[in-house]
Each structure stands twice: as C-alpha cells, then as structure tokens.
Coordinates of C-alpha atoms and ligand atoms in Angstrom, one line a residue:
M1 CA 82.4 49.5 23.0
L2 CA 82.6 53.2 24.5
L3 CA 83.1 52.3 27.4
L4 CA 86.1 50.0 26.4
D5 CA 87.5 53.0 25.0
L6 CA 87.3 55.4 27.3
A7 CA 89.3 52.5 30.2
L8 CA 92.0 52.4 27.3
L9 CA 92.1 56.5 26.9
L10 CA 92.2 57.5 30.2
P11 CA 94.6 55.9 32.1
S12 CA 97.0 55.8 29.0
L13 CA 96.3 59.8 29.4
E14 CA 97.6 59.2 33.2
A15 CA 100.8 57.3 31.9
A16 CA 101.7 59.8 29.1
I17 CA 101.9 62.6 32.4
R18 CA 104.1 60.2 34.4
I19 CA 105.9 59.8 31.8
I20 CA 106.5 63.2 30.7
N21 CA 107.3 64.4 34.1
L22 CA 110.1 61.6 34.1
R23 CA 111.2 62.3 30.7
Y24 CA 111.4 66.1 32.2
L25 CA 113.6 65.0 35.5
R26 CA 115.9 63.5 33.7
Y27 CA 116.6 67.1 31.5
H28 CA 116.4 69.4 34.6
G29 CA 116.8 66.9 37.8
N30 CA 120.5 68.3 38.3
E31 CA 119.5 71.8 38.1
I32 CA 119.6 73.8 41.6
P33 CA 116.0 75.8 41.5
S34 CA 116.7 79.3 41.8
G35 CA 116.7 80.0 45.3
F36 CA 118.0 76.8 46.4
E37 CA 121.7 78.0 45.7
G38 CA 123.7 77.3 48.8
V39 CA 121.1 75.4 50.8
I40 CA 121.2 72.2 48.9
D41 CA 124.1 70.8 47.2
A42 CA 124.4 69.3 44.1
T43 CA 125.0 65.2 45.9
T44 CA 122.1 66.4 47.4
L45 CA 120.0 67.3 44.7
G46 CA 121.2 64.4 42.8
R47 CA 119.8 61.6 45.6
M48 CA 116.1 64.0 45.6
S49 CA 116.1 63.4 41.8
A50 CA 117.4 60.0 41.6
Y51 CA 114.6 58.9 44.2
A52 CA 112.1 60.5 42.3
G53 CA 112.6 58.8 39.4
D54 CA 112.8 56.1 41.2
T55 CA 109.0 56.1 42.4
G56 CA 107.9 57.8 39.8
R57 CA 108.8 54.3 37.8
L58 CA 107.4 52.0 40.5
G59 CA 104.4 54.2 40.2
L60 CA 104.2 54.2 36.6
A61 CA 104.8 50.3 36.5
S62 CA 102.2 50.2 38.7
H63 CA 99.5 51.9 37.7
L64 CA 100.1 50.0 34.3
V65 CA 99.7 46.8 35.6
A66 CA 97.0 47.5 37.6
Q67 CA 95.2 49.1 35.0
A68 CA 96.3 46.4 32.5
L69 CA 94.6 43.4 34.9
I70 CA 91.4 45.2 35.8
I71 CA 90.4 45.8 31.7
L72 CA 91.4 42.7 31.5
A73 CA 89.5 40.8 34.1
I74 CA 86.4 43.4 32.8
F75 CA 86.3 42.9 29.6
G76 CA 88.5 39.9 29.3
G77 CA 85.7 37.6 30.4
A78 CA 86.9 36.8 34.0
L79 CA 84.8 39.0 36.0
E80 CA 81.8 37.7 33.8
R81 CA 82.7 34.2 35.0
Y82 CA 83.7 35.1 38.2
D83 CA 80.2 36.6 38.7
Q84 CA 78.6 33.5 37.9
W85 CA 80.4 31.2 40.3
I86 CA 79.4 33.3 43.1
A87 CA 75.9 33.0 42.2
H88 CA 76.2 29.1 42.4
V89 CA 77.7 29.8 46.5
S90 CA 74.0 31.6 47.3
H91 CA 71.1 32.8 46.8
S92 CA 71.4 35.6 49.0
L93 CA 72.3 39.2 47.1
I94 CA 74.7 39.9 50.5
I95 CA 76.3 36.5 50.5
Q96 CA 76.6 36.6 46.8
G97 CA 77.5 40.9 47.3
V98 CA 80.0 40.4 50.5
C99 CA 81.7 37.6 48.7
F100 CA 81.8 39.2 45.6
F101 CA 83.5 42.4 47.1
L102 CA 86.0 40.1 49.8
G103 CA 87.0 38.5 46.2
V104 CA 88.1 41.9 44.3
S105 CA 89.8 43.6 47.8
W106 CA 91.7 40.7 48.8
C107 CA 93.0 40.7 44.4
F108 CA 93.9 44.5 44.5
V109 CA 95.9 43.7 47.9
L110 CA 97.3 40.8 45.9
I111 CA 98.6 43.2 42.8
S112 CA 99.8 46.2 45.4
L113 CA 101.6 43.6 47.2
P114 CA 104.8 43.2 45.3
F115 CA 105.1 47.2 44.5
G116 CA 104.5 46.9 48.3
M117 CA 107.5 45.1 48.7
V118 CA 109.3 47.3 46.1
S119 CA 108.7 50.2 47.6
S120 CA 110.2 49.2 51.1
F121 CA 112.7 46.9 50.6
V122 CA 114.1 48.1 46.8
I123 CA 113.7 52.3 46.7
E124 CA 113.3 53.3 50.5
Q125 CA 116.1 50.8 51.6
R126 CA 118.5 52.5 48.7
F127 CA 117.4 55.8 50.6
G128 CA 117.7 55.1 53.7
F129 CA 114.0 55.3 54.4
N130 CA 113.3 51.7 55.2
H131 CA 113.6 51.2 58.7
T132 CA 110.8 48.5 58.5
T133 CA 111.9 44.5 58.8
K134 CA 110.4 42.2 57.3
G135 CA 108.6 40.7 60.4
L136 CA 107.1 44.2 60.8
F137 CA 106.3 44.5 56.9
W138 CA 104.2 41.5 57.0
A139 CA 103.0 42.1 60.4
D140 CA 101.9 45.5 58.9
F141 CA 100.2 43.8 56.6
A142 CA 98.2 41.1 58.5
K143 CA 96.5 44.0 60.4
G144 CA 95.6 45.9 57.1
L145 CA 94.6 43.3 55.6
L146 CA 92.3 42.3 58.5
L147 CA 90.5 45.6 58.7
S148 CA 90.1 46.3 54.7
T149 CA 88.0 42.7 55.4
V150 CA 86.2 43.7 58.0
F151 CA 85.4 47.3 56.4
V152 CA 84.1 45.3 53.3
L153 CA 82.6 43.1 55.5
V154 CA 80.9 45.6 57.3
L155 CA 80.1 48.3 54.0
T156 CA 79.0 45.4 51.7
S157 CA 76.6 44.2 54.3
C158 CA 74.9 46.6 55.4
G159 CA 74.8 48.2 52.0
L160 CA 73.3 45.1 50.5
C161 CA 70.9 45.0 53.2
L162 CA 69.9 48.7 52.5
V163 CA 69.9 47.8 48.4
K164 CA 67.3 45.1 49.7
W165 CA 64.9 47.3 52.3
S166 CA 64.5 50.1 49.7
P167 CA 65.4 50.3 46.0
Q168 CA 64.0 52.7 45.2
F169 CA 65.6 55.3 47.7
W170 CA 68.6 52.9 48.8
W171 CA 71.0 55.7 47.2
V172 CA 70.2 58.4 49.6
L173 CA 70.5 55.7 52.4
V174 CA 73.7 54.4 51.7
W175 CA 75.1 57.7 51.3
L176 CA 73.7 58.4 54.6
F177 CA 75.2 55.0 56.1
F178 CA 78.8 55.7 54.5
L179 CA 78.7 59.4 55.8
V180 CA 77.8 58.0 59.3
F181 CA 81.0 55.2 58.8
E182 CA 83.3 57.6 57.6
V183 CA 82.8 59.9 60.7
T184 CA 82.9 57.1 63.1
V185 CA 86.3 55.6 61.7
T186 CA 87.7 59.4 61.9
L187 CA 86.4 59.4 65.5
V188 CA 88.3 56.2 66.7
A189 CA 90.6 55.6 64.2
P190 CA 93.3 57.9 66.9
R191 CA 92.2 55.8 69.4
L192 CA 91.9 52.6 67.5
I193 CA 93.0 52.1 64.7
E194 CA 96.5 54.1 64.8
P195 CA 97.5 52.3 67.8
L196 CA 98.1 49.7 65.7
F197 CA 100.7 50.8 63.4
M198 CA 102.3 53.4 65.6
K199 CA 103.2 53.8 69.0
T200 CA 102.3 57.7 70.7
T201 CA 103.6 59.1 73.3
P202 CA 103.2 62.4 75.1
L203 CA 105.7 64.6 73.6
E204 CA 108.8 64.7 75.9
R205 CA 110.1 68.6 75.2
E206 CA 108.0 70.5 77.9
E207 CA 109.0 73.5 76.4
L208 CA 108.0 73.0 73.2
E209 CA 105.0 71.4 74.3
A210 CA 103.9 75.0 75.9
D211 CA 105.3 77.2 73.1
I212 CA 102.8 74.7 70.9
C213 CA 99.7 75.4 73.4
A214 CA 100.3 79.0 73.2
L215 CA 100.3 79.0 69.2
A216 CA 97.5 77.7 69.0
K217 CA 95.7 79.6 71.5
S218 CA 97.0 83.0 70.2
T219 CA 94.2 82.0 67.2
G220 CA 91.3 80.4 69.0
V221 CA 92.3 76.9 68.9
K222 CA 92.6 75.0 72.3
V223 CA 95.5 71.9 72.2
D224 CA 94.6 68.8 74.4
R225 CA 97.6 66.6 74.4
V226 CA 101.0 67.1 71.8
F227 CA 101.7 63.5 70.8
Q228 CA 105.0 62.2 69.1
V229 CA 104.6 58.7 67.7
D230 CA 107.3 56.2 66.4
A231 CA 107.5 56.6 63.0
S232 CA 110.7 56.4 62.5
R233 CA 110.5 52.7 63.7
R234 CA 108.8 51.9 59.8
S235 CA 110.0 55.1 57.6
G236 CA 112.0 57.7 58.1
H237 CA 110.0 60.3 56.4
T238 CA 109.1 63.2 58.7
N239 CA 105.2 64.8 59.1
A240 CA 103.0 66.6 62.0
Y241 CA 99.4 67.1 62.3
F242 CA 96.6 67.9 63.8
T243 CA 94.0 65.6 64.9
G244 CA 90.0 65.6 66.3
L245 CA 87.0 67.1 65.7
G246 CA 85.5 70.3 67.6
P247 CA 87.6 73.0 69.2
V248 CA 89.9 70.9 71.2
K249 CA 92.9 69.5 68.6
R250 CA 95.5 66.6 69.7
V251 CA 98.8 67.5 68.1
I252 CA 101.2 64.6 66.6
L253 CA 104.7 64.9 65.6
F254 CA 106.9 62.5 64.1
D255 CA 110.0 61.8 66.0
T256 CA 111.7 62.0 62.6
L257 CA 110.8 65.9 62.4
L258 CA 111.9 66.6 66.1
E259 CA 114.6 65.6 65.3
K260 CA 115.3 66.9 61.8
L261 CA 113.6 70.6 63.0
D262 CA 114.7 73.4 64.8
R263 CA 112.4 75.0 67.5
A264 CA 111.0 77.9 64.9
E265 CA 110.8 75.8 62.1
I266 CA 108.5 73.1 63.8
L267 CA 105.9 75.9 65.3
A268 CA 106.0 77.4 61.6
V269 CA 105.3 74.1 60.1
L270 CA 102.0 73.4 63.1
A271 CA 101.3 77.3 61.9
H272 CA 100.3 76.3 58.4
E273 CA 98.9 73.2 60.3
L274 CA 96.4 75.4 62.0
G275 CA 95.7 77.6 59.0
H276 CA 94.1 74.9 57.4
W277 CA 91.8 74.7 61.2
K278 CA 91.1 78.0 61.5
L279 CA 90.2 78.7 57.5
R280 CA 87.8 75.6 57.8
H281 CA 89.4 73.2 54.5
I282 CA 89.1 70.2 56.3
S283 CA 85.1 71.0 57.1
K284 CA 85.0 72.6 53.8
S285 CA 86.2 69.8 52.1
F286 CA 84.6 67.4 54.3
V287 CA 81.5 69.4 52.6
M288 CA 82.0 69.4 49.8
F289 CA 83.5 65.3 48.9
Q290 CA 80.1 64.2 50.6
A291 CA 77.9 66.3 48.0
L292 CA 80.2 65.0 44.9
A293 CA 79.5 61.3 47.2
L294 CA 76.2 61.7 47.0
G295 CA 76.4 62.9 43.2
A296 CA 77.9 59.9 42.5
I297 CA 75.8 57.4 44.0
Y298 CA 72.8 58.5 42.4
G299 CA 74.6 58.2 39.2
A300 CA 75.8 54.9 40.1
Y301 CA 71.8 54.2 41.1
R302 CA 70.7 55.3 37.9
F303 CA 73.8 53.4 36.3
I304 CA 73.1 50.1 38.0
N305 CA 69.6 50.3 36.9
W306 CA 70.1 50.9 33.5
E307 CA 69.7 47.7 31.2
G308 CA 72.8 48.3 28.6
L309 CA 74.8 47.7 31.6
P310 CA 76.1 44.2 30.8
S311 CA 76.6 45.3 26.8
L312 CA 79.2 48.0 27.8
I313 CA 81.2 45.1 29.0
G314 CA 80.2 42.7 26.2
A315 CA 78.1 40.2 29.4
A316 CA 75.0 38.6 28.7
H317 CA 74.2 39.2 32.4
C318 CA 75.6 40.8 35.1
S319 CA 74.3 40.2 38.7
F320 CA 73.5 42.8 41.4
P321 CA 77.0 43.1 42.7
M322 CA 78.7 43.0 39.4
R323 CA 76.5 46.0 38.0
V324 CA 78.0 48.3 41.3
S325 CA 81.4 47.1 40.5
I326 CA 81.2 48.2 36.7
A327 CA 79.6 51.6 38.5
M328 CA 82.5 51.8 40.4
F329 CA 84.8 51.1 37.4
T330 CA 83.1 53.6 35.7
G331 CA 83.4 56.6 38.2
S332 CA 87.2 55.4 38.3
L333 CA 86.9 57.1 34.5
V334 CA 85.0 59.9 35.4
S335 CA 87.3 60.9 38.3
V336 CA 90.6 60.9 36.1
C337 CA 88.5 64.3 34.9
L338 CA 87.6 65.6 38.1
S339 CA 90.9 65.1 39.8
P340 CA 93.1 68.3 38.9
C341 CA 89.8 70.3 40.1
L342 CA 89.9 68.8 43.3
K343 CA 94.0 68.9 43.0
A344 CA 93.9 72.4 42.1
L345 CA 91.6 73.4 45.5
S346 CA 93.8 71.3 47.4
R347 CA 97.3 73.6 46.1
R348 CA 94.5 76.5 46.9
H349 CA 93.9 75.3 50.6
E350 CA 97.9 75.0 51.0
W351 CA 98.5 78.5 49.8
Q352 CA 95.9 80.1 52.3
A353 CA 97.6 77.8 54.5
D354 CA 101.1 79.7 54.1
N355 CA 99.7 82.9 54.1
F356 CA 97.9 82.3 57.3
A357 CA 101.3 81.0 58.8
R358 CA 103.2 84.2 57.6
G359 CA 100.2 85.8 60.1
L360 CA 101.6 84.7 63.1
V361 CA 105.8 82.9 62.3
E362 CA 108.6 84.4 61.2
P363 CA 108.0 83.6 56.9
S364 CA 111.7 82.1 56.4
A365 CA 111.5 80.4 59.5
L366 CA 109.0 78.7 57.9
A367 CA 110.2 78.3 53.8
S368 CA 113.7 76.8 55.9
G369 CA 111.6 74.6 57.8
L370 CA 110.0 73.3 53.8
I371 CA 113.5 73.1 52.4
K372 CA 114.3 70.9 55.2
L373 CA 111.5 69.2 54.8
A374 CA 112.3 68.8 51.3
V375 CA 115.4 67.5 51.3
D376 CA 114.7 64.9 54.1
N377 CA 111.6 63.4 52.0
L378 CA 113.3 63.5 49.0
A379 CA 111.2 65.6 47.6
N380 CA 110.9 65.9 43.8
L381 CA 111.9 70.0 42.8
H382 CA 111.8 69.4 39.3
P383 CA 107.9 68.0 38.6
H384 CA 106.2 68.8 35.2
P385 CA 103.7 71.3 35.1
L386 CA 101.4 69.1 33.4
Y387 CA 102.6 66.6 36.3
S388 CA 102.0 69.3 38.9
A389 CA 98.9 70.5 37.6
Y390 CA 97.2 66.4 37.2
Y391 CA 99.1 65.1 40.5
A392 CA 100.3 67.2 43.2
S393 CA 98.1 67.9 45.9
H394 CA 100.7 70.9 47.2
P395 CA 102.2 73.5 45.2
T396 CA 106.0 72.9 44.4
V397 CA 108.1 73.6 47.6
V398 CA 110.2 75.8 45.6
A399 CA 107.3 78.2 44.5
R400 CA 106.3 77.7 47.9
V401 CA 109.9 79.0 49.0
A402 CA 109.8 81.7 46.4
R403 CA 106.9 82.8 48.1
L404 CA 107.3 82.8 51.2
R405 CA 110.7 85.1 50.9
S406 CA 109.5 87.2 48.8
H407 CA 108.6 90.9 50.3
D408 CA 104.5 90.4 49.4
G409 CA 104.0 87.0 50.1
T410 CA 99.8 87.1 50.2
V411 CA 98.4 85.7 46.8
G412 CA 95.4 87.1 46.1
I413 CA 93.0 84.1 46.7
Ligands
LIG501 ZN1 98.6 71.9 54.4

C-alpha cells in the first residue's frame, strides 16, 4: 500500500516540523532578537511568543485531526461506502459528482469549524484580536458555506459536463474553464464578494490619499481610489494591499493599519506592495501556477484512467468522482514536496519588493512599519529555520529589519 505509506509519512513530516518549531519557540521565545533591543520589551515579546505558541498548537491539532480523518475515510472504507450510496441516488454522472463533492466539501467545513471557533473565541479573544461576535461569526460562516456550495456546484457540474463531452481532452478543457473562472472571480470579488464580509469606504484622510497617489505615480502606477475597510469589526490584525488587474489600481488599507502606523510607515508599506506590482510578481506567479495546474490536471487525467487506482486504497471499484477525489488527495501529498520550492520563490519576491521599496522611501520607515506590524499582529520572532523554509511565505521580520537597517541592504537576487 504505497499510497497509505506516503499518506502516513508526509503529513507526519509536516507535523514534525510544526513540533520542532514549537520546541524552538519554548527555548528561544524569551530572547530579544538583535536589532530589537529597546524596540520591544520582555512583556511584549512574552505576549508575541505566547500567541505564536497557542496558534502553533492549534494549527498542529487541526492538521493532525484533519489528516487522521481523511486517512480513515479513504483507507478505512467510509469513502467507498459513501461512493456506493451516491451511486444509488442517480445514474447521471453530473448529479453523482455534484452530490459526492458537495458532501466532501461540507465534511471539510465541519472538520474546520471547531478549530475556527477556538481560534476566534479562545485564542484571538485571549490576545485581544477578536472583535467578532457570535452572531457575526455565524453570519460569516453561513455566507462562506453558501459561497463554497455555489462554487462546488458550478465547478463540479461544468467540469463533469466537459468530461462527458470530451473523454480524451477534458483535462485541457477543464484547465481552461478553471482559468476563466479564476480570472472572473478575481475581477468580480472586490465588488461582489468582499462587500459580503467587509465594508469599504473611501479614505477619509485626503492628504494621505494624495501622498499615496503621488508615490504610486512616481513608479508609473495609476491609483483609481484609496479605500479603507472596517477590518476592526472582526479582528485587530493589520494589512494593506493593491487590487485590480491592468494599470489602474485600487488601494485597500485596513482601518487598523491607519490607526497604528504613521504616514511615512504607511507609505513605506505601500512602496513594498508597489514593488510586487512593478516587478510583476503577481503575473509571474499567476503564469507559474497555471502551468503547474495544467501539469497537475494532466497528471490527474492519466492517474484517473489508470486501472490500478482502486487497489491503491484497497477498494474493489471506484466511480469517476471518487477517482477524482483520490487524485486530489494524491496531489495534496505531492504538494507537500513542492510547497518548500513555492515558499522559497515567494520569499525571494518579498526580498525583491523590500529592495524596490528602499529606492522609493526611507528604509528605516519600512523597518519601523514592519516592526509595528509584527508587534501588532504578534508575529513569531523565533521561527525555527526549518519551519520558515517549509511554511513561511515571507522572510522573518527579524531578517528583513536587519537587512533594511544595514548600509548595503540590496540583495543579490
Ligand atoms: Zn510583500
């Protein structure tokens, strides 16, 4: 049972990395990193390390529970029995597929629900981040569930129509359909989906808006409008980003960020975000992910048609939807090996965006902005190097600040 061995081994390796990271935090969590002396005190560092410990333990528990349930469902026969039950509901491939994947997606929602509640109402609450009420939490949950149900309905029914229509070339058609769907969602999300969760209003600080537009203009980016979102209704975490395809951008600032950072720091954070646009990180990542997706769907097409597939999970027979789900599960195991490469590329992009920002604003403003964001979001200042290499999409804030403060901060990448 090669697949079962991999299913036990790879998630266990991930869990081991999380445990190593938690142990590292226990031994080093009270050490003030070099360059942070006088910036954060022992009490603040204690809070940051305690938060990293709590979220790390919850992440480990959720990872272990989810993986154990998935392995039990696939290799314990539950998925096969569910598949046989669905086969009695209808003989139509599309109805079978929609029922199958709706059930699976609702199971995932159910598994993650208690962890989401502990995260919001225990951990985030304890550290003063949670501003969400029980009513708002359930309203968000219902909207999220409805949205994911619509997505599963659309993607599964259209995907299976393509499979029926072209049994030989569905892999390229499904890839194209997903591509169009993703671009459409990216285009409509700021106007249709985000307002379901956050209220966006034009920035009330005219001077700051003029500064942001001037900064963007100096790099050739035209800013349509600057908005603030009422993120503080739900959480105390801070953030800022650019949205919009094409040359005209909208800038979104969390109201929490406007409260905590001064003008120079906000501009420095946005200079970093501008770096991502100017260096085409978003389009490069998009092209790379689409190429990977095409490879993955072609691999899945070959795997799904392989007659030995049911024996991998000890089943006698698998329907097409079940074969797809086994292919997705195998893909998730492959991605365990691929993930560190993608994270390394993302960190490289972060270094490049920091370098870009250095040319636009005072590096010290970005450094102090990053420190404030780290303190405010209670970032882990002591991640284990192995954990950072595997999981972190950003370089550690300690390394970024050190490089911004050094005289020769440019990175040879
Ligand atoms: Zn960035």
